[in-house]
mmCIF file of C-alpha atoms in Angstrom:
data_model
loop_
_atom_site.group_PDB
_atom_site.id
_atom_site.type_symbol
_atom_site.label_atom_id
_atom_site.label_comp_id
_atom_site.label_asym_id
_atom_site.label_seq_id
_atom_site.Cartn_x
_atom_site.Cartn_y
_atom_site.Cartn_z
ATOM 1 C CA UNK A 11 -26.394 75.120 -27.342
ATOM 2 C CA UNK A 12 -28.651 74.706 -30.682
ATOM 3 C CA UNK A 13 -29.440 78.065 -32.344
ATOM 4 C CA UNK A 14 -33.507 78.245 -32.295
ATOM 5 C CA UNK A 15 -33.548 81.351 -34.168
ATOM 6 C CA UNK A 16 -36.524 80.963 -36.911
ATOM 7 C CA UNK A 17 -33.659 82.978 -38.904
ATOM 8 C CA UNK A 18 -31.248 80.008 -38.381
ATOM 9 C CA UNK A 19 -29.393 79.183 -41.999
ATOM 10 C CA UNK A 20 -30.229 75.610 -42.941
ATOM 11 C CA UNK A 21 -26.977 73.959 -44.562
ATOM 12 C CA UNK A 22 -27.941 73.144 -48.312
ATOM 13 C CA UNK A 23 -28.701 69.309 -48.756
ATOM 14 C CA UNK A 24 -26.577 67.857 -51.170
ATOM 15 C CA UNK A 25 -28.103 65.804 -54.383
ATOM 16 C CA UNK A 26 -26.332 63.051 -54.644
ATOM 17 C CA UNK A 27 -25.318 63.098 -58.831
ATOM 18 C CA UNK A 28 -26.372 59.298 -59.230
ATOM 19 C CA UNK A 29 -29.350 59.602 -57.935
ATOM 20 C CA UNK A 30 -30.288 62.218 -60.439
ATOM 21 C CA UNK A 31 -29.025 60.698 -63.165
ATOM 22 C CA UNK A 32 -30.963 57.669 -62.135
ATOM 23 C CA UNK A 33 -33.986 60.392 -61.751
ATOM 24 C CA UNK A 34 -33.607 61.588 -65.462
ATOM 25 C CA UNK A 35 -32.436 58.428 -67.321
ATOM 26 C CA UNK A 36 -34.519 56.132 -65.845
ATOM 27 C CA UNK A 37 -38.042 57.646 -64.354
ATOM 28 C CA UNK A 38 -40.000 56.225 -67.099
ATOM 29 C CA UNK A 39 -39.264 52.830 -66.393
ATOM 30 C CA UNK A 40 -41.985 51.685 -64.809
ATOM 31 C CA UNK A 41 -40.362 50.555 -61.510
ATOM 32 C CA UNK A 42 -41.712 50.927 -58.312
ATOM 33 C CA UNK A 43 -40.034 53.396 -55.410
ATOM 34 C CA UNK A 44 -38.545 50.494 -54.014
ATOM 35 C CA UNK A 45 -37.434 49.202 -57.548
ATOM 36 C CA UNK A 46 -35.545 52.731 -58.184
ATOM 37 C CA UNK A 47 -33.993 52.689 -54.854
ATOM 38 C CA UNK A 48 -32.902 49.267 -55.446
ATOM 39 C CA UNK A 49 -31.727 50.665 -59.223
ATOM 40 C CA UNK A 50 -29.583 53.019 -57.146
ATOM 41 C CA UNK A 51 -27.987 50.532 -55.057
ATOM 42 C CA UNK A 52 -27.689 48.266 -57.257
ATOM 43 C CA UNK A 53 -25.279 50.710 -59.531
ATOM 44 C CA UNK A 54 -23.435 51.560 -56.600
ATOM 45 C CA UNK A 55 -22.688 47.957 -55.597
ATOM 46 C CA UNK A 56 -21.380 47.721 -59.066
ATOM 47 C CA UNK A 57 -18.910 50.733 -58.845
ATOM 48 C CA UNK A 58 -18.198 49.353 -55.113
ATOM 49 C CA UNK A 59 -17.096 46.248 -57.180
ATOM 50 C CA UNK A 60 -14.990 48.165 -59.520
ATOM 51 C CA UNK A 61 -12.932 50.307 -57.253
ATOM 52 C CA UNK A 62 -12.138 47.287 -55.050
ATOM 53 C CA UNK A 63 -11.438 45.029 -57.756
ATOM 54 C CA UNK A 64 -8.380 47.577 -59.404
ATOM 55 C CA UNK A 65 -5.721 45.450 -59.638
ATOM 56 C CA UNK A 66 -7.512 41.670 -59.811
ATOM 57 C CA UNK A 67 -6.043 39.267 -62.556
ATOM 58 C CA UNK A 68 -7.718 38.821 -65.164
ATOM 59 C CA UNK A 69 -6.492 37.745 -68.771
ATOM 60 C CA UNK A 70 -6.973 40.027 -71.658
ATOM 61 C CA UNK A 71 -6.114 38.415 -75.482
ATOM 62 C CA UNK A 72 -7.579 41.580 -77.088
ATOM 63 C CA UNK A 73 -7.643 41.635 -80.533
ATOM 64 C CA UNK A 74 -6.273 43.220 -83.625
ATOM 65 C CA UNK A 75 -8.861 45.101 -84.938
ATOM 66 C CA UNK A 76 -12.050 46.215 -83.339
ATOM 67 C CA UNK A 77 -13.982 45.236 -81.292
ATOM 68 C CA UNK A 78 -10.874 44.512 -79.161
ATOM 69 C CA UNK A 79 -12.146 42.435 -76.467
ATOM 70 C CA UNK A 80 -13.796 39.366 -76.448
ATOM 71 C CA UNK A 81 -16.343 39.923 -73.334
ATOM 72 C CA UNK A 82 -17.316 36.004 -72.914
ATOM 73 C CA UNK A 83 -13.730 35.024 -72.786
ATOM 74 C CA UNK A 84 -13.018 37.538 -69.987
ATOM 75 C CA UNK A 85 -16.401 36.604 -68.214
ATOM 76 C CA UNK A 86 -15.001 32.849 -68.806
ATOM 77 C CA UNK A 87 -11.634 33.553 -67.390
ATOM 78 C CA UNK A 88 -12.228 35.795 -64.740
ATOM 79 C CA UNK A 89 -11.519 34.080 -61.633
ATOM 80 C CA UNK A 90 -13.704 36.307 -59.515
ATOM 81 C CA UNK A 91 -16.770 35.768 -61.778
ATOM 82 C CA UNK A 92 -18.378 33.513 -59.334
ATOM 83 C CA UNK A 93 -17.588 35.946 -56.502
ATOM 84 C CA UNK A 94 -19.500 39.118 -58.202
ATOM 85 C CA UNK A 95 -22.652 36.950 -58.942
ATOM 86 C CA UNK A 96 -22.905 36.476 -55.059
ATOM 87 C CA UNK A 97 -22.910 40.225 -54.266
ATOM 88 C CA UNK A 98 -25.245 41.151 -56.640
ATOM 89 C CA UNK A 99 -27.167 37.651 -56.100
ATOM 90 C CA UNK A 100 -27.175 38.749 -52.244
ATOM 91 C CA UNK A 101 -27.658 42.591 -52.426
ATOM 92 C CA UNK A 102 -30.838 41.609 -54.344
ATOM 93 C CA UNK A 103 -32.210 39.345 -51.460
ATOM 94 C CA UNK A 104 -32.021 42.443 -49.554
ATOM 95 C CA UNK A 105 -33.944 44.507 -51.324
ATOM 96 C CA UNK A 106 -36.284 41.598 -52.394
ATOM 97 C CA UNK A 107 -36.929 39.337 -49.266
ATOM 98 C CA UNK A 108 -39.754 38.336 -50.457
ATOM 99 C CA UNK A 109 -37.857 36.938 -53.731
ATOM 100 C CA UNK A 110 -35.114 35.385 -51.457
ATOM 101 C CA UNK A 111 -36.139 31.641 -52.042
ATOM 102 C CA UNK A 112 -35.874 32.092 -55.705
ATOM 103 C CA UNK A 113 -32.447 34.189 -55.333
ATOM 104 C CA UNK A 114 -30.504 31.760 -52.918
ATOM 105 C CA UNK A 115 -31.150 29.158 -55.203
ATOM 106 C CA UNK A 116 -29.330 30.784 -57.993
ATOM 107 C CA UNK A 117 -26.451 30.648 -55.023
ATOM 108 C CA UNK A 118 -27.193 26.859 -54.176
ATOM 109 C CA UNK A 119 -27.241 26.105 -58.033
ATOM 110 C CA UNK A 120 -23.909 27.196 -58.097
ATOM 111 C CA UNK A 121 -22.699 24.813 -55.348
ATOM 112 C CA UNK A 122 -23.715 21.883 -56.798
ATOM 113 C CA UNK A 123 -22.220 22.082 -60.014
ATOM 114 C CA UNK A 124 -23.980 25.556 -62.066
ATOM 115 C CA UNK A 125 -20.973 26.773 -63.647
ATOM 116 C CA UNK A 126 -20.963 30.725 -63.504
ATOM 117 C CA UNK A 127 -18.028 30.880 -66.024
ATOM 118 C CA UNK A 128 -19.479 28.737 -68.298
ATOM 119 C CA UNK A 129 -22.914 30.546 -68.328
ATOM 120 C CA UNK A 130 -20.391 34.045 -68.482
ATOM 121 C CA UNK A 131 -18.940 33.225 -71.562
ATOM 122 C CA UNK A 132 -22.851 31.925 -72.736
ATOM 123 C CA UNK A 133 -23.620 35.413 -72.337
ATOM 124 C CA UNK A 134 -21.987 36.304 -75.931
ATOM 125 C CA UNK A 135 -23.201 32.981 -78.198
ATOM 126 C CA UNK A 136 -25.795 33.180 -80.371
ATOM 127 C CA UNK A 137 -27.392 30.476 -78.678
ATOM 128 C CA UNK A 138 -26.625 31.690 -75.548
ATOM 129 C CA UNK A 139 -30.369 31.357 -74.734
ATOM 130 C CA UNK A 140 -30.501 27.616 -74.857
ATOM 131 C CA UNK A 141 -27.415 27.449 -72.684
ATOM 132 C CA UNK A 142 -29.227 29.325 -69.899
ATOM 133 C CA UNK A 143 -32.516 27.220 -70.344
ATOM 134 C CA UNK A 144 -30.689 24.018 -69.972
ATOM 135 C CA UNK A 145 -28.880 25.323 -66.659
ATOM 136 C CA UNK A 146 -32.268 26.638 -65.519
ATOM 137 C CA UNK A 147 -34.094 23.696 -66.259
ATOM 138 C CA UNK A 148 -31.596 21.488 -64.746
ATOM 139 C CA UNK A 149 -31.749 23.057 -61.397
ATOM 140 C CA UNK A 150 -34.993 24.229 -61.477
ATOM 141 C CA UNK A 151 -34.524 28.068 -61.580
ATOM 142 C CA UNK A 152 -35.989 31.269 -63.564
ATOM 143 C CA UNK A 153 -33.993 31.437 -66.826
ATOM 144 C CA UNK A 154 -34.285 35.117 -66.703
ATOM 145 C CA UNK A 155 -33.557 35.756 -63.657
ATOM 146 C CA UNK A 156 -30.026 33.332 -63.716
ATOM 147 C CA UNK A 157 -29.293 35.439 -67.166
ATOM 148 C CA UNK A 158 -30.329 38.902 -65.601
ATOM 149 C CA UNK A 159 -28.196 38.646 -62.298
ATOM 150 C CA UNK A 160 -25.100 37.027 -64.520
ATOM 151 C CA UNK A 161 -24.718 40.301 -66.498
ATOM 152 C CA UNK A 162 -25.543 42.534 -63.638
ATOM 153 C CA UNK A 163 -22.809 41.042 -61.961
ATOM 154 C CA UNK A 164 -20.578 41.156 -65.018
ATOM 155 C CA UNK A 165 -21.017 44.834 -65.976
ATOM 156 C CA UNK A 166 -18.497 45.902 -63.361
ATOM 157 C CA UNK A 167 -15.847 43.259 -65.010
ATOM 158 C CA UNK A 168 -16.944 44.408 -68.108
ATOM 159 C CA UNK A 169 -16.206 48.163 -66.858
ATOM 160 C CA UNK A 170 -13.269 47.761 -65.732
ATOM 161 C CA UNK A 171 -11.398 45.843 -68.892
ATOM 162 C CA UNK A 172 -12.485 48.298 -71.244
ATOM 163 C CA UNK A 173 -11.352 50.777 -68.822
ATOM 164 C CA UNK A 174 -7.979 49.748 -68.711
ATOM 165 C CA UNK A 175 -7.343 48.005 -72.710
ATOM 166 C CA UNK A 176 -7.722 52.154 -73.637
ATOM 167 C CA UNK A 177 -4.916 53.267 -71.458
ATOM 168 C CA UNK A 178 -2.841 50.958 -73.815
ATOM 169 C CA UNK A 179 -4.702 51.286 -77.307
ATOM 170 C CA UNK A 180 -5.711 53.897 -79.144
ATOM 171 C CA UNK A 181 -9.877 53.757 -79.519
ATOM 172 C CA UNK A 182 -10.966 53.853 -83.244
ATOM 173 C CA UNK A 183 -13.319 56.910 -84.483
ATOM 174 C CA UNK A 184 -16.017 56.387 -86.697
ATOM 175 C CA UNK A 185 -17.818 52.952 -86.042
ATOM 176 C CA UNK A 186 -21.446 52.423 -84.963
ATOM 177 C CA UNK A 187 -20.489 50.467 -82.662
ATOM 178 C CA UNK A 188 -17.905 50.112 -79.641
ATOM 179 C CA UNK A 189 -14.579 49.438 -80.988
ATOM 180 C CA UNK A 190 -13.642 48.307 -77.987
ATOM 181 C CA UNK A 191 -16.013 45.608 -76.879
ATOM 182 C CA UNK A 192 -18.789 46.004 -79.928
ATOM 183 C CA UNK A 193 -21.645 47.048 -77.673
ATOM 184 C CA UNK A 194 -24.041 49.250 -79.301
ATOM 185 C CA UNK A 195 -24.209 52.847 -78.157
ATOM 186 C CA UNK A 196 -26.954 53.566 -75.591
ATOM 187 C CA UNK A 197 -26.305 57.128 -75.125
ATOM 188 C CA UNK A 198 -24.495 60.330 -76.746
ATOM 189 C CA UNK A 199 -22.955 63.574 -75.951
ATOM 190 C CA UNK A 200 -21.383 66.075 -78.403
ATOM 191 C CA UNK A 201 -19.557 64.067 -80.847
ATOM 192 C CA UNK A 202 -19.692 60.939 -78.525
ATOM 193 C CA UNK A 203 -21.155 57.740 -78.320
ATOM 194 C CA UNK A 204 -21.441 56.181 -74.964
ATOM 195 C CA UNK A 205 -21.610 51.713 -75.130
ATOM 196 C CA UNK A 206 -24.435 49.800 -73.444
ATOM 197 C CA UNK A 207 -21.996 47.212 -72.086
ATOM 198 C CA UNK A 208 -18.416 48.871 -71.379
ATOM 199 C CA UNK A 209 -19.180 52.540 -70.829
ATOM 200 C CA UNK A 210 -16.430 52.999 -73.761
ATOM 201 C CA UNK A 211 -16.690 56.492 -75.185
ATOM 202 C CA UNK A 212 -16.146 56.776 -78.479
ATOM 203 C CA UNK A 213 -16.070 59.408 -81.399
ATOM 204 C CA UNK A 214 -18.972 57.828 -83.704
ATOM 205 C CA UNK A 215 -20.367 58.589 -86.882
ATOM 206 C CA UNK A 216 -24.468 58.390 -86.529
ATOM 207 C CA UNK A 217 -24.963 60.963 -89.688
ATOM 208 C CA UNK A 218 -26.745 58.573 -92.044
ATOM 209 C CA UNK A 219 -29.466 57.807 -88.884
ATOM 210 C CA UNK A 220 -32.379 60.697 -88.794
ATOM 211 C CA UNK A 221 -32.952 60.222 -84.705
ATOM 212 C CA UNK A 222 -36.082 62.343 -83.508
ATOM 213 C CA UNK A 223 -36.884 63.509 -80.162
ATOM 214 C CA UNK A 224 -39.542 61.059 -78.682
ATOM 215 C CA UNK A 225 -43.104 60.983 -77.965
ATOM 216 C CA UNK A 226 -44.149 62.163 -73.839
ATOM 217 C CA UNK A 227 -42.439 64.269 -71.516
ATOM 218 C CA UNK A 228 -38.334 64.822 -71.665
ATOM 219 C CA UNK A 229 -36.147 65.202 -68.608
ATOM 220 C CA UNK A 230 -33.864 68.415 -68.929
ATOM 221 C CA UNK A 231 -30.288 66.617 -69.829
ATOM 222 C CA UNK A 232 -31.453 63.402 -70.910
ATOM 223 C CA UNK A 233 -33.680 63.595 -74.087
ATOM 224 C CA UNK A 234 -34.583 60.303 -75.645
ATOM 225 C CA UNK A 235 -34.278 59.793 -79.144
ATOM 226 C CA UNK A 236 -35.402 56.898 -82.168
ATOM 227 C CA UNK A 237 -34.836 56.345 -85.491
ATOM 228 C CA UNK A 238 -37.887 55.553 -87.515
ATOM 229 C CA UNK A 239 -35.613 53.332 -89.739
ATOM 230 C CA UNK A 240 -33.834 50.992 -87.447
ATOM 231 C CA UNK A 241 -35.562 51.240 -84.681
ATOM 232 C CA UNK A 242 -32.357 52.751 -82.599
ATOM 233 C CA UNK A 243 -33.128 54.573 -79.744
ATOM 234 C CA UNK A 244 -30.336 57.340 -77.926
ATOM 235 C CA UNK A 245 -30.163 59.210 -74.736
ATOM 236 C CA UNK A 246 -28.820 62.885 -75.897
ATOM 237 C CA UNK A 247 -26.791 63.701 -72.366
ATOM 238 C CA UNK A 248 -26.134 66.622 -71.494
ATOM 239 C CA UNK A 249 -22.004 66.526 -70.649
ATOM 240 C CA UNK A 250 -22.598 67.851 -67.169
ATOM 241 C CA UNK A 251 -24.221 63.941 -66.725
ATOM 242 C CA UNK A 252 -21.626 62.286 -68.310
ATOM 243 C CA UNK A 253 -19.461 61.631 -64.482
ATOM 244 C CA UNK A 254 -21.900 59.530 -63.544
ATOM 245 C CA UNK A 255 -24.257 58.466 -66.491
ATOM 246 C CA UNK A 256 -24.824 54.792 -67.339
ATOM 247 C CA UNK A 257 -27.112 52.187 -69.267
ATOM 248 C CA UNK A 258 -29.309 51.220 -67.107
ATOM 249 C CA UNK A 259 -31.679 48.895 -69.667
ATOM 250 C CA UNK A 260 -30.407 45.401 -68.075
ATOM 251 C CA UNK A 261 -30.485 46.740 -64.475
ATOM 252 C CA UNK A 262 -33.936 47.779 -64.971
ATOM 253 C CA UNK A 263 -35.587 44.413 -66.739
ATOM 254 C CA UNK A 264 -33.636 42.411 -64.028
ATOM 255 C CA UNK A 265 -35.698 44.921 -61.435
ATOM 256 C CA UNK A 266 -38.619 44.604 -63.492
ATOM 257 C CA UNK A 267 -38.859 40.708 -62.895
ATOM 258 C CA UNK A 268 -38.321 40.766 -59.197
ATOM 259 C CA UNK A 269 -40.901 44.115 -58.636
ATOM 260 C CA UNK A 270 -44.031 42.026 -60.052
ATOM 261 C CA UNK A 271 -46.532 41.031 -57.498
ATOM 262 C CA UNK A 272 -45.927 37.015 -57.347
#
């Protein structure tokens, strides 16, 4: 029988730590409360991806000196390339019926003749742009939004490479950038820099940069920074965040695109 006492103990409700890093990384974005629920999924389709992907073949040449990986190759080379663009392609038609035409054709692209891998490796040329407006004018799709889903898709991949080159090689201190995949840093904590693309930690050296706090209100954990020089900006994360912290700058213009009115 229930308890109706008005003294009844409610169990605590749990906060679910994505969500609130979402919450204090991201809430400034601009997206809708549909787009930051689909933000949310969307990150936890890509860790889905990750944990059930341990153990998938993919080639790694990594190289001699930093950065060690060479992220279109592995996008190129991945056999399952194809297969992550359709869960991503197809979580988003979920979340954006009203965007579906526009998504499935990214998925009937594919199957007659778009080459995923080809685009994946794209990705990393300097003229990577034109590659992707050629494929989007050939099949009559949203350059953006082909470009957008690719590296969504991709993160995960991207992930779980880095993720396993430094169990095997020892992660150089002191560059700007990620020795391991040469991402710039989106994020520090302590003596860490955090990459955009892989997730790599890594000690960096940011001394010669003068990064201020920015303009508007600051989440408790999270506080953006810029440099006035270069233009840089930093999320300075609070370690407690650091479990489940990631950049979420590519998931959110991809979001941004499909949450316009049409």
């Amino acid at each position: 029988m229930a308890n109706a006492s008005p003294h009844a103990r409610l169990s605590p409700r749990r906060l679910d730590p994505l969500a609130l890093v979402i919450s204090l990384t991201a809430a400034d974005s601009g997206l809708s409360r549909r787009g930051m629920l689909a933000l949310q999924r969307l990150r936890q389709r890509q860790l889905e991806t990750i944990e059930r992907s341990r153990g998938a073949f993919v080639k790694i040449q990594p190289r001699t000196e930093p950065p060690l990986l060479d992220l279109g190759a592995i996008g190129r080379d991945s056999p399952l390339t194809a297969d992550y663009h359709s869960l991503i392609v197809l979580e988003l038609v979920t979340d954006f019926p009203e965007r579906g035409a526009e998504l499935r054709a990214l998925l009937k692209a594919r199957r007659h003749g778009l080459d995923a891998r080809e685009l994946a490796e794209a990705l990393w040329h300097n003229d990577g742009d034109e590659a992707f407006k050629a494929a989007a004018a050939k099949y009559k799709l949203d350059p953006h939004l082909l470009a957008g889903t690719l590296w969504v898709a991709l993160k995960p991949l991207y992930e779980s490479v880095a993720a396993a080159i430094i169990r095997h090689f020892d992660v150089l201190p002191g560059s700007d950038d990620c020795p391991v995949c040469g991402g710039p840093p989106w994020a520090r904590s302590g003596g860490q820099l955090i990459c955009g693309v892989c997730e790599t930690h890594w000690q960096g050296d940011l001394s010669k940069r003068s990064f201020r706090t920015s303009d508007g209100p600051q989440a408790v954990g999270a506080t953006r920074l810029y440099d006035a020089v270069s233009g840089q900006r930093l999320v300075d994360l609070d370690s407690a965040l650091l479990a489940q912290a990631f950049d979420a700058g590519p998931l959110i213009e991809l979001l941004q695109l499909l949450d316009k009115p049409i």
